[in-house]
Amino acid sequence: GAVVSQHPSWVICKSGTSVKIECRSLDFQATTMFWYRQFPKQSLMLMATSNEGSKATYEQGVEKDKFLINHASLTLSTLTVTSAHPEDSSFYICSAPTNEQFFGPGTRLTVL
Amino acid sequence: AQSVTQLDSQVPVFEEAPVELRCNYSSSVSVYLFWYVQYPNQGLQLLLKYLSGSTLVKGINGFEAEFNKSQTSFHLRKPSVHISDTAEYFCAVSGAGTSYGKLTFGQGTILTVHP
């Protein structure tokens, strides 16, 4: 079946640095991907919709200049957390809206 | 706008007992409904989904859910749980068309199965 992968699965960075997270659809093409964020002991919240070949659309309250999304090909979307701070520490998960709604395995970001 | 309410934050049960995890939703349009399971430090695994057709949906690992439009509910059930079912479960809704896949999640229910 369709699979979505994410890389890295876990990253620690210093405050003020930028971190890039990749989301790949392995055996299908995805013109749209979604990025979610999950804080500890909380549910998932949609951050943004990544659109291949066009700008991402962000949910209310999500800073587009801080969370840069690039969907350069039909199989790859990237989320870059710029100037990361400890409050950005979270679990970031992407998904592709296939019939099965596949999710990636997630990326645990810890900002020190 | 859509919203999802999972009525129980934690559900403890004994092994081989039946379990029901409750989910109610609200939406002004037709929705698609999903249940996911999340094990610690892992992503989400789809248990089952309701898109259309029969209101009783069977999923993986022996789980099933019933879509009740009049009560706006989509409760998840399993007749006999195992220790390995211990995890967090999320109910989610999605709109149709261009909104398909933009999921609104409930708060999650932690299911703990005791021996």
PDB file of C-alpha atoms in Angstrom:
ATOM      1  CA  GLY A   1       0.000   0.000   0.000  1.00  0.00           C
ATOM      2  CA  ALA A   2       0.892   3.651  -0.180  1.00  0.00           C
ATOM      3  CA  VAL A   3       3.556   4.750   2.247  1.00  0.00           C
ATOM      4  CA  VAL A   4       4.624   8.147   3.486  1.00  0.00           C
ATOM      5  CA  SER A   5       8.085   8.556   4.970  1.00  0.00           C
ATOM      6  CA  GLN A   6       9.608  11.338   7.013  1.00  0.00           C
ATOM      7  CA  HIS A   7      13.188  12.291   7.677  1.00  0.00           C
ATOM      8  CA  PRO A   8      14.642  12.723  10.178  1.00  0.00           C
ATOM      9  CA  SER A   9      12.656  10.790  12.734  1.00  0.00           C
ATOM     10  CA  TRP A  10      14.284  12.681  15.575  1.00  0.00           C
ATOM     11  CA  VAL A  11      16.280  15.903  15.712  1.00  0.00           C
ATOM     12  CA  ILE A  12      17.778  18.041  18.465  1.00  0.00           C
ATOM     13  CA  CYS A  13      18.906  21.547  17.668  1.00  0.00           C
ATOM     14  CA  LYS A  14      20.030  24.691  19.416  1.00  0.00           C
ATOM     15  CA  SER A  15      17.734  27.636  19.831  1.00  0.00           C
ATOM     16  CA  GLY A  16      17.991  30.010  16.882  1.00  0.00           C
ATOM     17  CA  THR A  17      18.926  27.417  14.294  1.00  0.00           C
ATOM     18  CA  SER A  18      16.768  26.122  11.465  1.00  0.00           C
ATOM     19  CA  VAL A  19      15.631  22.567  10.940  1.00  0.00           C
ATOM     20  CA  LYS A  20      14.326  20.962   7.764  1.00  0.00           C
ATOM     21  CA  ILE A  21      11.926  18.028   7.841  1.00  0.00           C
ATOM     22  CA  GLU A  22      11.204  15.995   4.723  1.00  0.00           C
ATOM     23  CA  CYS A  23       7.999  14.197   3.860  1.00  0.00           C
ATOM     24  CA  ARG A  24       8.004  11.776   0.942  1.00  0.00           C
ATOM     25  CA  SER A  25       5.321   9.753  -0.730  1.00  0.00           C
ATOM     26  CA  LEU A  26       7.093   6.541  -1.672  1.00  0.00           C
ATOM     27  CA  ASP A  27       4.914   4.873  -4.272  1.00  0.00           C
ATOM     28  CA  PHE A  28       2.375   7.476  -5.283  1.00  0.00           C
ATOM     29  CA  GLN A  29       2.213  11.100  -6.298  1.00  0.00           C
ATOM     30  CA  ALA A  30       0.791  13.663  -3.931  1.00  0.00           C
ATOM     31  CA  THR A  31      -0.137  17.091  -5.219  1.00  0.00           C
ATOM     32  CA  THR A  32      -1.222  17.948  -1.713  1.00  0.00           C
ATOM     33  CA  MET A  33       0.265  17.074   1.637  1.00  0.00           C
ATOM     34  CA  PHE A  34      -0.711  18.183   5.093  1.00  0.00           C
ATOM     35  CA  TRP A  35       1.523  19.090   8.017  1.00  0.00           C
ATOM     36  CA  TYR A  36       0.348  18.546  11.574  1.00  0.00           C
ATOM     37  CA  ARG A  37       1.899  19.323  14.922  1.00  0.00           C
ATOM     38  CA  GLN A  38       1.372  17.404  18.138  1.00  0.00           C
ATOM     39  CA  PHE A  39       2.528  18.826  21.455  1.00  0.00           C
ATOM     40  CA  PRO A  40       3.151  16.399  24.313  1.00  0.00           C
ATOM     41  CA  LYS A  41      -0.005  14.793  25.604  1.00  0.00           C
ATOM     42  CA  GLN A  42      -2.116  16.713  23.130  1.00  0.00           C
ATOM     43  CA  SER A  43      -3.926  15.977  19.930  1.00  0.00           C
ATOM     44  CA  LEU A  44      -2.796  16.740  16.408  1.00  0.00           C
ATOM     45  CA  MET A  45      -3.414  20.158  14.969  1.00  0.00           C
ATOM     46  CA  LEU A  46      -3.277  20.969  11.288  1.00  0.00           C
ATOM     47  CA  MET A  47      -0.585  23.532  10.557  1.00  0.00           C
ATOM     48  CA  ALA A  48      -0.659  23.927   6.810  1.00  0.00           C
ATOM     49  CA  THR A  49      -1.506  22.467   3.449  1.00  0.00           C
ATOM     50  CA  SER A  50       1.394  21.924   1.097  1.00  0.00           C
ATOM     51  CA  ASN A  51       0.532  22.319  -2.580  1.00  0.00           C
ATOM     52  CA  GLU A  52       2.831  21.110  -5.329  1.00  0.00           C
ATOM     53  CA  GLY A  53       3.905  23.991  -7.518  1.00  0.00           C
ATOM     54  CA  SER A  54       2.203  26.704  -5.501  1.00  0.00           C
ATOM     55  CA  LYS A  55       2.294  28.376  -2.136  1.00  0.00           C
ATOM     56  CA  ALA A  56       1.295  26.552   0.978  1.00  0.00           C
ATOM     57  CA  THR A  57      -1.813  27.589   2.843  1.00  0.00           C
ATOM     58  CA  TYR A  58      -1.501  28.022   6.587  1.00  0.00           C
ATOM     59  CA  GLU A  59      -4.032  27.560   9.331  1.00  0.00           C
ATOM     60  CA  GLN A  60      -4.925  30.466  11.517  1.00  0.00           C
ATOM     61  CA  GLY A  61      -2.268  31.188  14.100  1.00  0.00           C
ATOM     62  CA  VAL A  62       0.561  29.444  12.260  1.00  0.00           C
ATOM     63  CA  GLU A  63       3.380  31.788  11.252  1.00  0.00           C
ATOM     64  CA  LYS A  64       4.147  31.248   7.588  1.00  0.00           C
ATOM     65  CA  ASP A  65       7.528  32.975   7.864  1.00  0.00           C
ATOM     66  CA  LYS A  66       8.558  30.675  10.648  1.00  0.00           C
ATOM     67  CA  PHE A  67       7.333  27.419   9.167  1.00  0.00           C
ATOM     68  CA  LEU A  68       8.467  27.420   5.571  1.00  0.00           C
ATOM     69  CA  ILE A  69       6.890  24.797   3.361  1.00  0.00           C
ATOM     70  CA  ASN A  70       8.179  23.772  -0.036  1.00  0.00           C
ATOM     71  CA  HIS A  71       6.458  21.216  -2.254  1.00  0.00           C
ATOM     72  CA  ALA A  72       8.911  21.049  -5.116  1.00  0.00           C
ATOM     73  CA  SER A  73       7.871  17.724  -6.577  1.00  0.00           C
ATOM     74  CA  LEU A  74       4.956  15.339  -6.549  1.00  0.00           C
ATOM     75  CA  THR A  75       6.676  13.124  -4.004  1.00  0.00           C
ATOM     76  CA  LEU A  76       8.393  15.560  -1.643  1.00  0.00           C
ATOM     77  CA  SER A  77       7.258  18.264   0.721  1.00  0.00           C
ATOM     78  CA  THR A  78       9.588  19.931   3.201  1.00  0.00           C
ATOM     79  CA  LEU A  79       8.876  21.857   6.362  1.00  0.00           C
ATOM     80  CA  THR A  80      11.614  24.158   7.625  1.00  0.00           C
ATOM     81  CA  VAL A  81      11.336  25.482  11.146  1.00  0.00           C
ATOM     82  CA  THR A  82      13.303  28.709  11.045  1.00  0.00           C
ATOM     83  CA  SER A  83      14.963  30.227  14.093  1.00  0.00           C
ATOM     84  CA  ALA A  84      13.633  27.444  16.239  1.00  0.00           C
ATOM     85  CA  HIS A  85      12.909  28.052  19.908  1.00  0.00           C
ATOM     86  CA  PRO A  86      12.126  25.656  22.734  1.00  0.00           C
ATOM     87  CA  GLU A  87       8.389  26.279  22.324  1.00  0.00           C
ATOM     88  CA  ASP A  88       8.654  24.794  18.818  1.00  0.00           C
ATOM     89  CA  SER A  89       9.613  21.454  20.327  1.00  0.00           C
ATOM     90  CA  SER A  90       6.918  19.115  19.154  1.00  0.00           C
ATOM     91  CA  PHE A  91       6.079  16.066  17.066  1.00  0.00           C
ATOM     92  CA  TYR A  92       5.594  17.014  13.426  1.00  0.00           C
ATOM     93  CA  ILE A  93       3.636  14.638  11.189  1.00  0.00           C
ATOM     94  CA  CYS A  94       2.783  14.864   7.521  1.00  0.00           C
ATOM     95  CA  SER A  95       0.028  13.130   5.624  1.00  0.00           C
ATOM     96  CA  ALA A  96      -1.115  12.641   2.073  1.00  0.00           C
ATOM     97  CA  PRO A  97      -4.835  12.693   1.264  1.00  0.00           C
ATOM     98  CA  THR A  98      -5.097   9.371  -0.457  1.00  0.00           C
ATOM     99  CA  ASN A  99      -8.143   7.209   0.120  1.00  0.00           C
ATOM    100  CA  GLU A 100      -6.369   5.665   3.063  1.00  0.00           C
ATOM    101  CA  GLN A 101      -5.140   8.938   4.561  1.00  0.00           C
ATOM    102  CA  PHE A 102      -1.606   7.765   5.120  1.00  0.00           C
ATOM    103  CA  PHE A 103       0.486   9.502   7.739  1.00  0.00           C
ATOM    104  CA  GLY A 104       4.227   9.650   7.969  1.00  0.00           C
ATOM    105  CA  PRO A 105       5.922   8.220  11.066  1.00  0.00           C
ATOM    106  CA  GLY A 106       6.547  11.685  12.461  1.00  0.00           C
ATOM    107  CA  THR A 107       9.567  13.786  13.402  1.00  0.00           C
ATOM    108  CA  ARG A 108      10.344  14.555  17.027  1.00  0.00           C
ATOM    109  CA  LEU A 109      11.906  18.024  17.258  1.00  0.00           C
ATOM    110  CA  THR A 110      13.606  19.098  20.451  1.00  0.00           C
ATOM    111  CA  VAL A 111      14.965  22.629  20.623  1.00  0.00           C
ATOM    112  CA  LEU A 112      17.421  23.298  23.430  1.00  0.00           C
TER     113      LEU A 112
ATOM    114  CA  ALA B   1     -16.346  24.506  10.823  1.00  0.00           C
ATOM    115  CA  GLN B   2     -15.914  21.015  12.166  1.00  0.00           C
ATOM    116  CA  SER B   3     -15.173  19.740  15.614  1.00  0.00           C
ATOM    117  CA  VAL B   4     -14.648  16.390  17.247  1.00  0.00           C
ATOM    118  CA  THR B   5     -15.177  15.462  20.871  1.00  0.00           C
ATOM    119  CA  GLN B   6     -13.852  12.277  22.353  1.00  0.00           C
ATOM    120  CA  LEU B   7     -15.835  11.844  25.494  1.00  0.00           C
ATOM    121  CA  ASP B   8     -13.295   9.872  27.499  1.00  0.00           C
ATOM    122  CA  SER B   9      -9.684  10.918  27.938  1.00  0.00           C
ATOM    123  CA  GLN B  10      -8.724   7.593  29.500  1.00  0.00           C
ATOM    124  CA  VAL B  11     -10.352   4.177  29.381  1.00  0.00           C
ATOM    125  CA  PRO B  12      -8.941   1.357  31.516  1.00  0.00           C
ATOM    126  CA  VAL B  13     -10.173  -2.163  30.812  1.00  0.00           C
ATOM    127  CA  PHE B  14      -9.166  -5.703  31.568  1.00  0.00           C
ATOM    128  CA  GLU B  15      -7.855  -8.020  28.913  1.00  0.00           C
ATOM    129  CA  GLU B  16     -10.566  -9.857  26.932  1.00  0.00           C
ATOM    130  CA  ALA B  17     -13.230  -7.362  28.026  1.00  0.00           C
ATOM    131  CA  PRO B  18     -15.206  -5.376  25.462  1.00  0.00           C
ATOM    132  CA  VAL B  19     -14.468  -1.709  24.984  1.00  0.00           C
ATOM    133  CA  GLU B  20     -16.157   1.311  23.444  1.00  0.00           C
ATOM    134  CA  LEU B  21     -14.385   4.583  22.749  1.00  0.00           C
ATOM    135  CA  ARG B  22     -16.821   7.377  22.171  1.00  0.00           C
ATOM    136  CA  CYS B  23     -16.607  10.063  19.520  1.00  0.00           C
ATOM    137  CA  ASN B  24     -19.050  12.814  18.646  1.00  0.00           C
ATOM    138  CA  TYR B  25     -18.612  15.322  15.861  1.00  0.00           C
ATOM    139  CA  SER B  26     -20.221  18.469  14.609  1.00  0.00           C
ATOM    140  CA  SER B  27     -20.192  19.776  11.086  1.00  0.00           C
ATOM    141  CA  SER B  28     -22.376  21.843   8.823  1.00  0.00           C
ATOM    142  CA  VAL B  29     -21.535  19.671   5.836  1.00  0.00           C
ATOM    143  CA  SER B  30     -21.158  16.004   5.100  1.00  0.00           C
ATOM    144  CA  VAL B  31     -18.066  14.520   6.639  1.00  0.00           C
ATOM    145  CA  TYR B  32     -15.827  11.562   6.396  1.00  0.00           C
ATOM    146  CA  LEU B  33     -14.857   9.915   9.667  1.00  0.00           C
ATOM    147  CA  PHE B  34     -11.714   8.146  10.745  1.00  0.00           C
ATOM    148  CA  TRP B  35     -10.245   6.369  13.730  1.00  0.00           C
ATOM    149  CA  TYR B  36      -6.495   6.211  14.195  1.00  0.00           C
ATOM    150  CA  VAL B  37      -4.276   4.510  16.737  1.00  0.00           C
ATOM    151  CA  GLN B  38      -0.991   5.951  17.946  1.00  0.00           C
ATOM    152  CA  TYR B  39       1.612   3.993  19.869  1.00  0.00           C
ATOM    153  CA  PRO B  40       4.191   5.927  21.931  1.00  0.00           C
ATOM    154  CA  ASN B  41       6.588   7.974  19.833  1.00  0.00           C
ATOM    155  CA  GLN B  42       5.084   6.709  16.622  1.00  0.00           C
ATOM    156  CA  GLY B  43       2.920   8.080  13.852  1.00  0.00           C
ATOM    157  CA  LEU B  44      -0.712   7.324  13.230  1.00  0.00           C
ATOM    158  CA  GLN B  45      -2.116   4.087  11.939  1.00  0.00           C
ATOM    159  CA  LEU B  46      -5.527   4.051  10.324  1.00  0.00           C
ATOM    160  CA  LEU B  47      -7.926   1.662  12.045  1.00  0.00           C
ATOM    161  CA  LEU B  48     -10.990   2.298   9.931  1.00  0.00           C
ATOM    162  CA  LYS B  49     -12.857   4.960   8.043  1.00  0.00           C
ATOM    163  CA  TYR B  50     -16.380   5.844   7.021  1.00  0.00           C
ATOM    164  CA  LEU B  51     -16.778   7.478   3.641  1.00  0.00           C
ATOM    165  CA  SER B  52     -20.221   6.289   2.585  1.00  0.00           C
ATOM    166  CA  GLY B  53     -22.400   3.195   2.418  1.00  0.00           C
ATOM    167  CA  SER B  54     -22.922   0.862   5.327  1.00  0.00           C
ATOM    168  CA  THR B  55     -22.896   2.655   8.632  1.00  0.00           C
ATOM    169  CA  LEU B  56     -21.142  -0.246  10.342  1.00  0.00           C
ATOM    170  CA  VAL B  57     -17.492  -0.132   9.442  1.00  0.00           C
ATOM    171  CA  LYS B  58     -15.046  -2.911  10.181  1.00  0.00           C
ATOM    172  CA  GLY B  59     -11.376  -2.150  10.518  1.00  0.00           C
ATOM    173  CA  ILE B  60      -8.113  -3.779  11.399  1.00  0.00           C
ATOM    174  CA  ASN B  61      -7.258  -5.599  14.607  1.00  0.00           C
ATOM    175  CA  GLY B  62     -10.885  -6.527  15.249  1.00  0.00           C
ATOM    176  CA  PHE B  63     -12.141  -2.965  15.673  1.00  0.00           C
ATOM    177  CA  GLU B  64     -15.400  -1.677  14.284  1.00  0.00           C
ATOM    178  CA  ALA B  65     -17.304   1.588  14.412  1.00  0.00           C
ATOM    179  CA  GLU B  66     -20.834   2.676  13.675  1.00  0.00           C
ATOM    180  CA  PHE B  67     -21.688   5.948  12.019  1.00  0.00           C
ATOM    181  CA  ASN B  68     -24.840   7.437  13.511  1.00  0.00           C
ATOM    182  CA  LYS B  69     -25.848  10.538  11.631  1.00  0.00           C
ATOM    183  CA  SER B  70     -28.776  11.451  13.863  1.00  0.00           C
ATOM    184  CA  GLN B  71     -26.596  11.346  16.964  1.00  0.00           C
ATOM    185  CA  THR B  72     -23.518  12.660  15.139  1.00  0.00           C
ATOM    186  CA  SER B  73     -21.469   9.881  16.636  1.00  0.00           C
ATOM    187  CA  PHE B  74     -18.836   7.445  15.447  1.00  0.00           C
ATOM    188  CA  HIS B  75     -18.028   5.218  18.406  1.00  0.00           C
ATOM    189  CA  LEU B  76     -15.247   2.670  18.177  1.00  0.00           C
ATOM    190  CA  ARG B  77     -15.772  -0.811  19.576  1.00  0.00           C
ATOM    191  CA  LYS B  78     -13.916  -4.030  20.079  1.00  0.00           C
ATOM    192  CA  PRO B  79     -15.558  -7.117  21.611  1.00  0.00           C
ATOM    193  CA  SER B  80     -12.418  -8.436  23.288  1.00  0.00           C
ATOM    194  CA  VAL B  81      -9.283  -6.383  23.833  1.00  0.00           C
ATOM    195  CA  HIS B  82      -5.689  -7.519  24.133  1.00  0.00           C
ATOM    196  CA  ILE B  83      -2.759  -6.079  26.023  1.00  0.00           C
ATOM    197  CA  SER B  84      -1.340  -4.984  22.666  1.00  0.00           C
ATOM    198  CA  ASP B  85      -4.326  -2.675  22.138  1.00  0.00           C
ATOM    199  CA  THR B  86      -2.929  -0.337  24.789  1.00  0.00           C
ATOM    200  CA  ALA B  87      -2.373   2.911  22.909  1.00  0.00           C
ATOM    201  CA  GLU B  88      -3.913   6.291  22.238  1.00  0.00           C
ATOM    202  CA  TYR B  89      -6.845   6.454  19.863  1.00  0.00           C
ATOM    203  CA  PHE B  90      -7.900   9.465  17.840  1.00  0.00           C
ATOM    204  CA  CYS B  91     -11.179  10.129  16.121  1.00  0.00           C
ATOM    205  CA  ALA B  92     -11.009  12.536  13.181  1.00  0.00           C
ATOM    206  CA  VAL B  93     -13.258  14.133  10.589  1.00  0.00           C
ATOM    207  CA  SER B  94     -12.585  15.434   7.134  1.00  0.00           C
ATOM    208  CA  GLY B  95     -14.670  17.391   4.709  1.00  0.00           C
ATOM    209  CA  ALA B  96     -15.190  16.362   1.123  1.00  0.00           C
ATOM    210  CA  GLY B  97     -13.793  17.660  -2.152  1.00  0.00           C
ATOM    211  CA  THR B  98     -10.866  20.010  -1.774  1.00  0.00           C
ATOM    212  CA  SER B  99     -11.153  19.702   1.992  1.00  0.00           C
ATOM    213  CA  TYR B 100     -10.675  15.958   1.909  1.00  0.00           C
ATOM    214  CA  GLY B 101      -7.703  15.017   4.012  1.00  0.00           C
ATOM    215  CA  LYS B 102      -7.695  18.138   6.172  1.00  0.00           C
ATOM    216  CA  LEU B 103      -8.392  16.332   9.393  1.00  0.00           C
ATOM    217  CA  THR B 104      -9.789  17.737  12.580  1.00  0.00           C
ATOM    218  CA  PHE B 105      -8.865  15.485  15.455  1.00  0.00           C
ATOM    219  CA  GLY B 106     -10.447  14.778  18.762  1.00  0.00           C
ATOM    220  CA  GLN B 107      -8.458  15.091  21.945  1.00  0.00           C
ATOM    221  CA  GLY B 108      -7.562  11.433  22.007  1.00  0.00           C
ATOM    222  CA  THR B 109      -8.469   8.551  24.303  1.00  0.00           C
ATOM    223  CA  ILE B 110      -5.799   6.569  26.055  1.00  0.00           C
ATOM    224  CA  LEU B 111      -6.829   2.943  26.205  1.00  0.00           C
ATOM    225  CA  THR B 112      -5.021   0.913  28.837  1.00  0.00           C
ATOM    226  CA  VAL B 113      -5.582  -2.822  28.855  1.00  0.00           C
ATOM    227  CA  HIS B 114      -4.738  -4.530  32.132  1.00  0.00           C
ATOM    228  CA  PRO B 115      -3.940  -8.234  32.495  1.00  0.00           C
TER     229      PRO B 115
END
